[in-house]
Tab-separated table of C-alpha atoms in Angstrom:
chain	number	residue	atom	x	y	z
A	16	ASP	CA	1.385	-10.932	-12.046
A	17	ILE	CA	3.939	-8.383	-12.859
A	18	GLN	CA	7.018	-9.152	-9.850
A	19	MET	CA	8.846	-6.387	-8.137
A	20	THR	CA	12.207	-7.070	-6.032
A	21	GLN	CA	13.937	-5.061	-3.910
A	22	SER	CA	17.378	-4.423	-2.530
A	23	PRO	CA	18.395	-5.029	-0.215
A	24	SER	CA	16.434	-5.965	2.224
A	25	SER	CA	17.638	-4.405	4.791
A	26	LEU	CA	20.799	-2.065	4.649
A	27	SER	CA	22.387	-0.504	8.104
A	28	ALA	CA	23.568	3.678	7.396
A	29	SER	CA	24.241	6.100	9.345
A	30	VAL	CA	23.064	9.659	10.167
A	31	GLY	CA	24.101	11.580	7.151
A	32	ASP	CA	24.393	9.093	4.764
A	33	ARG	CA	22.938	9.179	1.259
A	34	VAL	CA	21.364	6.069	1.261
A	35	THR	CA	19.644	4.159	-2.728
A	36	ILE	CA	17.456	1.448	-2.916
A	37	THR	CA	16.663	-0.429	-6.045
A	38	CYS	CA	13.507	-1.918	-6.840
A	39	ARG	CA	12.955	-3.823	-10.093
A	40	ALA	CA	10.330	-4.591	-12.243
A	41	SER	CA	9.316	-8.359	-13.670
A	42	ARG	CA	9.109	-6.446	-16.769
A	43	GLY	CA	8.281	-2.435	-17.832
A	44	ILE	CA	6.278	-0.308	-15.874
A	45	SER	CA	6.968	2.644	-17.599
A	46	ASN	CA	6.859	5.539	-14.572
A	47	TYR	CA	3.684	3.787	-13.289
A	48	LEU	CA	5.484	3.072	-9.987
A	49	ALA	CA	5.629	4.630	-6.286
A	50	TRP	CA	7.857	4.951	-2.845
A	51	PHE	CA	6.067	4.285	0.889
A	52	GLN	CA	8.111	4.542	3.866
A	53	GLN	CA	6.558	2.957	7.483
A	54	LYS	CA	7.606	2.871	10.912
A	55	PRO	CA	6.822	0.056	13.359
A	56	GLY	CA	2.829	0.178	14.267
A	57	LYS	CA	2.371	3.177	11.822
A	58	ALA	CA	0.188	2.884	8.399
A	59	PRO	CA	2.461	2.977	5.371
A	60	LYS	CA	3.143	6.669	4.027
A	61	SER	CA	3.127	7.727	0.890
A	62	LEU	CA	6.763	9.227	-0.507
A	63	ILE	CA	6.964	9.875	-4.764
A	64	TYR	CA	4.572	8.055	-7.134
A	65	ALA	CA	4.670	8.490	-10.666
A	66	ALA	CA	8.823	7.095	-9.936
A	67	SER	CA	9.789	10.596	-9.750
A	68	SER	CA	6.727	13.147	-8.354
A	69	LEU	CA	7.146	14.006	-4.979
A	70	GLN	CA	3.915	13.356	-2.416
A	71	SER	CA	2.683	16.868	-1.011
A	72	GLY	CA	4.690	17.423	2.454
A	73	VAL	CA	8.209	15.541	1.803
A	74	PRO	CA	10.917	16.763	2.334
A	75	SER	CA	13.255	17.136	-1.093
A	76	LYS	CA	15.795	14.853	0.328
A	77	PHE	CA	13.709	12.124	-1.043
A	78	SER	CA	14.499	11.960	-4.392
A	79	GLY	CA	13.596	9.094	-7.128
A	80	SER	CA	14.541	8.231	-10.704
A	81	GLY	CA	13.756	5.369	-13.498
A	82	SER	CA	11.449	3.849	-15.989
A	83	GLY	CA	10.454	0.799	-17.733
A	84	THR	CA	12.081	-2.030	-15.395
A	85	ASP	CA	14.832	-0.029	-12.932
A	86	PHE	CA	13.717	2.015	-10.060
A	87	THR	CA	15.301	3.913	-7.602
A	88	LEU	CA	15.006	5.757	-4.144
A	89	THR	CA	17.400	7.725	-2.659
A	90	ILE	CA	17.964	9.563	0.316
A	91	SER	CA	20.615	12.535	0.428
A	92	SER	CA	21.594	12.827	4.015
A	93	LEU	CA	19.763	10.347	6.175
A	94	GLN	CA	18.691	11.530	9.573
A	95	PRO	CA	17.346	9.738	12.716
A	96	GLU	CA	13.423	9.687	11.715
A	97	ASP	CA	13.916	8.058	8.167
A	98	PHE	CA	15.199	5.408	9.712
A	99	ALA	CA	11.808	3.116	8.675
A	100	THR	CA	11.271	0.185	5.709
A	101	TYR	CA	10.940	1.559	3.117
A	102	TYR	CA	8.455	-0.473	-0.403
A	103	CYS	CA	8.060	0.457	-3.867
A	104	GLN	CA	4.503	-0.879	-5.862
A	105	GLN	CA	3.817	-0.738	-9.216
A	106	TYR	CA	0.591	0.481	-10.296
A	107	ASN	CA	0.852	0.236	-14.701
A	108	SER	CA	-1.737	-2.880	-14.351
A	109	TYR	CA	-3.719	-5.598	-11.589
A	110	PRO	CA	-2.934	-6.697	-9.528
A	111	ARG	CA	-1.185	-4.400	-7.647
A	112	THR	CA	2.227	-5.595	-6.164
A	113	PHE	CA	4.544	-4.391	-3.653
A	114	GLY	CA	8.234	-5.558	-3.465
A	115	GLN	CA	9.289	-7.216	-0.632
A	116	GLY	CA	10.554	-4.276	0.919
A	117	THR	CA	13.949	-2.990	2.659
A	118	LYS	CA	14.481	-2.032	6.638
A	119	VAL	CA	16.923	1.207	6.919
A	120	GLU	CA	18.566	0.624	9.936
A	121	ILE	CA	20.467	2.732	12.025
A	122	LYS	CA	24.188	1.253	12.214
B	14	GLU	CA	-8.372	17.376	6.698
B	15	VAL	CA	-8.069	14.388	4.158
B	16	GLN	CA	-9.042	11.085	6.444
B	17	LEU	CA	-9.942	7.823	6.009
B	18	VAL	CA	-11.507	5.374	8.979
B	19	GLU	CA	-11.207	2.181	8.495
B	20	SER	CA	-14.214	-0.083	11.160
B	21	GLY	CA	-15.073	-3.443	11.168
B	22	GLY	CA	-11.651	-5.467	11.701
B	23	GLY	CA	-12.393	-8.577	14.843
B	24	LEU	CA	-11.951	-11.959	15.745
B	25	VAL	CA	-13.643	-14.666	13.541
B	26	GLN	CA	-13.389	-18.570	13.524
B	27	PRO	CA	-11.690	-20.201	9.920
B	28	GLY	CA	-14.578	-19.701	7.020
B	29	GLY	CA	-16.433	-17.262	9.065
B	30	SER	CA	-17.345	-13.590	7.542
B	31	LEU	CA	-16.507	-10.479	7.942
B	32	ARG	CA	-17.572	-6.725	6.321
B	33	LEU	CA	-14.738	-4.142	6.835
B	34	SER	CA	-16.113	-0.650	6.284
B	35	CYS	CA	-13.570	3.105	4.871
B	36	ALA	CA	-15.366	5.798	6.030
B	37	ALA	CA	-13.405	8.616	3.356
B	38	SER	CA	-13.687	12.601	4.862
B	39	GLY	CA	-12.005	15.498	2.974
B	40	PHE	CA	-11.856	15.419	-0.739
B	41	THR	CA	-14.371	14.005	-2.909
B	42	PHE	CA	-15.091	10.431	-3.060
B	43	SER	CA	-16.321	9.215	-5.512
B	44	SER	CA	-14.005	11.129	-7.738
B	45	TYR	CA	-11.162	8.576	-6.913
B	46	ASP	CA	-10.753	4.796	-7.271
B	47	MET	CA	-10.311	3.855	-4.146
B	48	HIS	CA	-8.122	0.091	-2.486
B	49	TRP	CA	-7.835	-2.713	0.831
B	50	VAL	CA	-3.869	-2.963	1.507
B	51	ARG	CA	-2.951	-5.661	4.049
B	52	GLN	CA	-0.186	-6.991	6.500
B	53	ALA	CA	0.286	-10.132	8.538
B	54	THR	CA	2.431	-9.042	11.415
B	55	GLY	CA	5.878	-8.912	10.366
B	56	LYS	CA	5.293	-9.086	6.586
B	57	GLY	CA	5.093	-6.919	3.377
B	58	LEU	CA	2.676	-5.398	2.332
B	59	GLU	CA	-0.065	-7.538	0.335
B	60	TRP	CA	-2.830	-5.403	-2.231
B	61	VAL	CA	-6.410	-7.403	-1.742
B	62	SER	CA	-8.388	-5.769	-3.774
B	63	GLY	CA	-9.525	-2.226	-5.883
B	64	ILE	CA	-12.390	-0.240	-7.458
B	65	SER	CA	-12.255	2.263	-9.770
B	66	THR	CA	-15.190	5.073	-9.790
B	67	ALA	CA	-16.861	3.606	-12.593
B	68	GLY	CA	-17.288	0.433	-9.684
B	69	ASP	CA	-15.275	-2.187	-11.463
B	70	SER	CA	-13.813	-4.403	-9.413
B	71	TYR	CA	-10.477	-5.348	-9.018
B	72	TYR	CA	-8.636	-8.591	-6.805
B	73	PRO	CA	-6.094	-10.897	-6.654
B	74	ASP	CA	-6.585	-14.580	-6.924
B	75	SER	CA	-4.875	-15.174	-3.349
B	76	VAL	CA	-9.375	-13.670	-2.453
B	77	LYS	CA	-10.520	-14.034	-5.849
B	78	GLY	CA	-13.980	-15.097	-5.077
B	79	ARG	CA	-14.405	-14.451	-1.644
B	80	PHE	CA	-13.756	-10.813	-1.292
B	81	THR	CA	-15.776	-8.743	-2.856
B	82	ILE	CA	-15.061	-4.914	-2.612
B	83	SER	CA	-17.880	-2.059	-3.348
B	84	ARG	CA	-18.672	1.672	-2.897
B	85	GLU	CA	-21.680	3.753	-1.459
B	86	ASN	CA	-21.080	7.778	-3.408
B	87	ALA	CA	-23.297	9.060	-1.066
B	88	LYS	CA	-22.510	7.682	2.178
B	89	ASN	CA	-19.087	8.384	1.040
B	90	SER	CA	-18.207	4.846	2.271
B	91	LEU	CA	-15.626	1.507	1.063
B	92	TYR	CA	-16.565	-2.056	1.642
B	93	LEU	CA	-14.800	-5.498	1.963
B	94	GLN	CA	-16.910	-8.324	2.477
B	95	MET	CA	-15.254	-11.062	3.373
B	96	ASN	CA	-16.115	-14.371	3.163
B	97	SER	CA	-14.886	-18.250	3.991
B	98	LEU	CA	-11.638	-16.335	5.898
B	99	ARG	CA	-9.224	-18.119	6.616
B	100	ALA	CA	-6.150	-18.638	8.917
B	101	GLY	CA	-3.264	-16.524	6.613
B	102	ASP	CA	-6.115	-13.852	6.067
B	103	THR	CA	-5.269	-12.620	9.553
B	104	ALA	CA	-3.349	-9.005	9.452
B	105	VAL	CA	-4.325	-5.460	9.384
B	106	TYR	CA	-6.349	-3.827	6.441
B	107	TYR	CA	-6.092	-0.455	5.615
B	108	CYS	CA	-8.480	1.706	3.400
B	109	VAL	CA	-6.331	2.956	0.701
B	110	ARG	CA	-7.554	6.433	-2.049
B	111	SER	CA	-6.012	6.308	-5.526
B	112	SER	CA	-4.205	4.478	-7.543
B	113	ARG	CA	-0.495	6.062	-6.658
B	114	LEU	CA	-2.461	5.135	-2.504
B	115	ASP	CA	-1.219	8.508	-1.693
B	116	VAL	CA	-3.477	8.476	1.615
B	117	TRP	CA	-3.885	5.798	3.527
B	118	GLY	CA	-6.646	4.757	6.770
B	119	GLN	CA	-4.482	3.979	10.709
B	120	GLY	CA	-6.401	-0.645	9.736
B	121	THR	CA	-8.876	-2.702	11.637
B	122	THR	CA	-7.059	-5.896	12.679
B	123	VAL	CA	-8.517	-9.429	11.350
B	124	THR	CA	-7.758	-11.802	13.302
B	125	VAL	CA	-8.782	-16.033	12.395
B	126	SER	CA	-8.662	-18.744	14.869
B	127	SER	CA	-10.555	-20.488	16.121
């Protein structure tokens, strides 16, 4: 199975900050990497697929990059509605696997 | 509007069975791989099963042999038959569209407890 490791597990940031979350795969997954945002009590929401493609309707302050084993999600200017937990997931092979999540909290 | 609506969750005793359903609307259901993803309270996301457009099914070791995913394209419906349930299967179960997991249902809660 491919292990997905996110870092950090949590972070505190202020409104307006630029935030970067990292996701590392235990072996190469090309660009078959997706990012999700989840708020408490809600279903996850797709943000990015194919490592860097923005899902329809997702604001451009979210961006993704990477290929192979190392990936990043960047939020260019953190807003109050962005405080949430973020997950990466690989869909290169079965079983699909998720990172453990990164909780973005208000400083 | 693209929509996925899960149903069938509830309280079941250890060793029991439950069948989840997912009703899809607003898109051509037969053209998409479909998946189930679960989340225990306070925990991360765990992929539970997937089914291709051709009907090929996939599972992680944690549920293999106990869970069965199926689809009925004529009814725009996805199912998850869960047998030999354990306390560790307690979670919110989400129905999700495509390999990219681009559309999620609201989830249905499964509680395995005596």
